[in-house]
Short mmCIF file of C-alpha atoms in Angstrom, two decimals:
data_model
loop_
_atom_site.label_atom_id
_atom_site.label_comp_id
_atom_site.label_asym_id
_atom_site.label_seq_id
_atom_site.Cartn_x
_atom_site.Cartn_y
_atom_site.Cartn_z
CA MET A 29 123.43 142.35 106.31
CA LEU A 30 124.73 138.92 104.96
CA SER A 31 122.00 136.36 103.56
CA GLU A 32 121.32 133.25 105.45
CA ASP A 33 122.14 131.32 102.39
CA PHE A 34 125.57 133.13 102.32
CA ILE A 35 126.12 132.51 105.90
CA GLN A 36 125.41 128.83 105.46
CA ALA A 37 127.41 128.10 102.50
CA THR A 38 130.48 129.96 103.91
CA ARG A 39 130.29 128.28 107.05
CA SER A 40 130.21 125.08 105.52
CA PHE A 41 133.18 125.88 103.05
CA MET A 42 135.36 127.60 105.72
CA GLY A 43 134.55 125.66 108.80
CA GLU A 44 133.23 126.76 112.14
CA LYS A 45 136.71 128.21 113.32
CA LEU A 46 137.52 130.11 110.15
CA PHE A 47 134.05 131.21 109.83
CA ARG A 48 133.99 132.80 113.28
CA GLN A 49 137.30 134.54 112.45
CA LEU A 50 135.93 136.02 109.33
CA MET A 51 132.75 137.50 111.02
CA GLN A 52 135.04 138.92 113.64
CA GLY A 53 137.04 140.55 110.95
CA LEU A 54 134.15 141.86 109.11
CA GLY A 55 132.79 143.58 112.56
CA ASP A 56 136.29 145.09 113.25
CA LYS A 57 136.93 148.80 112.40
CA PRO A 58 138.84 148.89 109.09
CA THR A 59 142.33 150.09 109.26
CA VAL A 60 143.42 153.22 107.58
CA SER A 61 147.03 153.66 106.02
CA ILE A 62 149.02 156.22 104.15
CA ARG A 63 152.11 156.20 102.01
CA LEU A 64 154.50 159.30 102.17
CA ASN A 65 155.83 160.60 98.92
CA PRO A 66 159.62 160.22 99.22
CA LEU A 67 160.06 162.94 96.56
CA LYS A 68 157.91 165.68 98.59
CA ALA A 69 157.91 164.38 102.13
CA GLY A 70 161.42 164.69 103.30
CA GLY A 71 161.49 165.14 106.85
CA TRP A 72 157.83 165.46 107.20
CA THR A 73 156.35 163.39 110.19
CA VAL A 74 152.86 161.85 110.44
CA SER A 75 150.59 163.00 113.15
CA GLY A 76 148.10 160.64 114.21
CA ALA A 77 150.27 157.63 113.41
CA ASP A 78 149.49 154.43 115.04
CA GLY A 79 152.35 152.54 113.68
CA GLU A 80 154.59 151.98 110.41
CA VAL A 81 153.80 149.52 107.79
CA PRO A 82 156.53 146.92 108.13
CA TRP A 83 157.05 146.23 104.45
CA CYS A 84 157.04 149.83 103.28
CA ARG A 85 159.45 152.33 104.73
CA GLU A 86 157.01 155.23 103.62
CA GLY A 87 153.99 153.41 105.06
CA TYR A 88 151.96 154.49 107.95
CA TYR A 89 149.03 153.29 109.80
CA LEU A 90 146.58 155.99 111.39
CA LYS A 91 144.51 155.84 114.43
CA GLU A 92 141.58 157.14 112.86
CA ARG A 93 140.34 158.28 109.22
CA PRO A 94 140.50 161.92 108.73
CA GLU A 95 138.59 163.83 106.15
CA PHE A 96 141.31 163.55 103.25
CA THR A 97 139.36 165.45 100.82
CA PHE A 98 139.96 168.53 102.82
CA ASP A 99 143.74 168.09 103.23
CA PRO A 100 145.68 170.30 100.91
CA LEU A 101 148.76 168.08 101.59
CA LEU A 102 147.07 164.99 99.91
CA HIS A 103 146.33 167.20 96.83
CA ALA A 104 149.90 168.46 96.77
CA GLY A 105 151.13 164.72 96.60
CA LEU A 106 152.94 164.76 99.90
CA TYR A 107 151.14 161.39 100.58
CA TYR A 108 148.72 158.93 99.13
CA VAL A 109 145.90 156.96 100.96
CA GLN A 110 146.48 153.24 100.19
CA GLU A 111 145.74 149.99 101.85
CA ALA A 112 148.78 148.60 103.48
CA SER A 113 148.64 145.27 101.63
CA SER A 114 149.18 147.30 98.23
CA MET A 115 152.41 148.58 99.72
CA PHE A 116 153.95 145.04 99.70
CA VAL A 117 155.36 146.08 96.19
CA SER A 118 157.93 148.32 97.94
CA HIS A 119 159.37 145.12 99.78
CA VAL A 120 159.43 143.19 96.42
CA LEU A 121 160.88 145.93 94.25
CA ARG A 122 163.54 146.89 96.92
CA SER A 123 164.49 142.89 97.20
CA LEU A 124 164.50 142.02 93.70
CA VAL A 125 165.77 145.24 91.58
CA SER A 126 169.09 146.57 92.57
CA GLU A 127 170.10 148.34 89.32
CA PRO A 128 168.25 150.76 87.13
CA SER A 129 165.22 148.95 85.24
CA LEU A 130 162.54 149.65 82.98
CA VAL A 131 159.20 148.50 84.79
CA LEU A 132 155.55 148.14 83.63
CA ASP A 133 152.60 148.52 85.56
CA LEU A 134 149.78 147.25 83.79
CA CYS A 135 146.40 148.10 84.60
CA ALA A 136 147.80 150.99 86.94
CA ALA A 137 144.96 153.25 87.82
CA PRO A 138 144.32 154.83 90.20
CA GLY A 139 148.08 154.84 90.52
CA GLY A 140 148.88 153.56 94.08
CA LYS A 141 151.07 150.76 93.19
CA SER A 142 152.99 152.87 90.49
CA GLY A 143 153.74 155.41 93.24
CA VAL A 144 155.01 152.72 95.53
CA ALA A 145 157.44 151.59 92.42
CA LEU A 146 158.40 155.13 91.97
CA GLY A 147 159.66 155.14 95.70
CA ALA A 148 161.02 151.58 95.76
CA LEU A 149 162.93 151.55 92.43
CA PRO A 150 166.69 152.47 91.92
CA GLU A 151 167.60 155.76 90.83
CA GLY A 152 167.70 155.84 86.90
CA SER A 153 164.81 153.43 86.40
CA VAL A 154 161.90 154.26 84.35
CA LEU A 155 158.15 153.18 85.09
CA LEU A 156 155.68 152.63 82.34
CA SER A 157 152.15 153.03 84.10
CA ASN A 158 149.57 151.63 81.69
CA GLU A 159 145.73 152.03 82.00
CA PRO A 160 143.53 150.67 79.21
CA VAL A 161 140.41 152.39 80.30
CA ARG A 162 140.59 156.19 79.19
CA ALA A 163 138.58 157.41 82.07
CA ARG A 164 140.83 155.63 84.75
CA ALA A 165 144.06 156.73 82.72
CA ASN A 166 143.06 160.37 83.31
CA VAL A 167 142.85 159.63 87.24
CA LEU A 168 146.20 157.73 86.87
CA SER A 169 147.67 160.62 85.05
CA GLU A 170 146.49 163.16 87.57
CA ASN A 171 148.03 161.02 90.63
CA ILE A 172 151.24 160.29 88.80
CA ARG A 173 151.43 164.19 88.34
CA LYS A 174 150.88 164.85 92.01
CA THR A 175 153.89 162.68 92.89
CA GLY A 176 156.42 165.11 90.93
CA ALA A 177 158.20 162.29 89.61
CA VAL A 178 159.89 162.73 86.11
CA ASP A 179 161.03 159.02 85.35
CA VAL A 180 157.58 157.70 84.61
CA LEU A 181 155.21 157.46 81.45
CA VAL A 182 151.51 157.19 81.47
CA SER A 183 149.82 155.32 78.46
#
């Protein structure tokens, strides 16, 4: 529940029309999206898909949120649960990078954007995924391992 002070301040800052849109959005059911791993999911189809993410050819919206933790395909690295807006990196890289490159992902944990980059970079590219917080770097390393990619370094 939002405090009355927050509501008043936000309404005066945004104006009534934008504030109503914000409140409607806060009440909507959140979208769920996944990104297929092109190194492992070739030919795999997404059951329960509600559409494709337009800016990422491996991205899909789901009709509902399944119990991901019980899905062995997730743990095997066939797909990654990721907010569709984070997949925009795919569009940017495919638009701007046309030859093998060395790419650095700073503050890379838990690894979603690095995974997108691995799928979007031209063959022969190398990705360095950096995470300065050791505990988060361990999660990053595990998620990168699941992709099966060999052209990536985790630091």
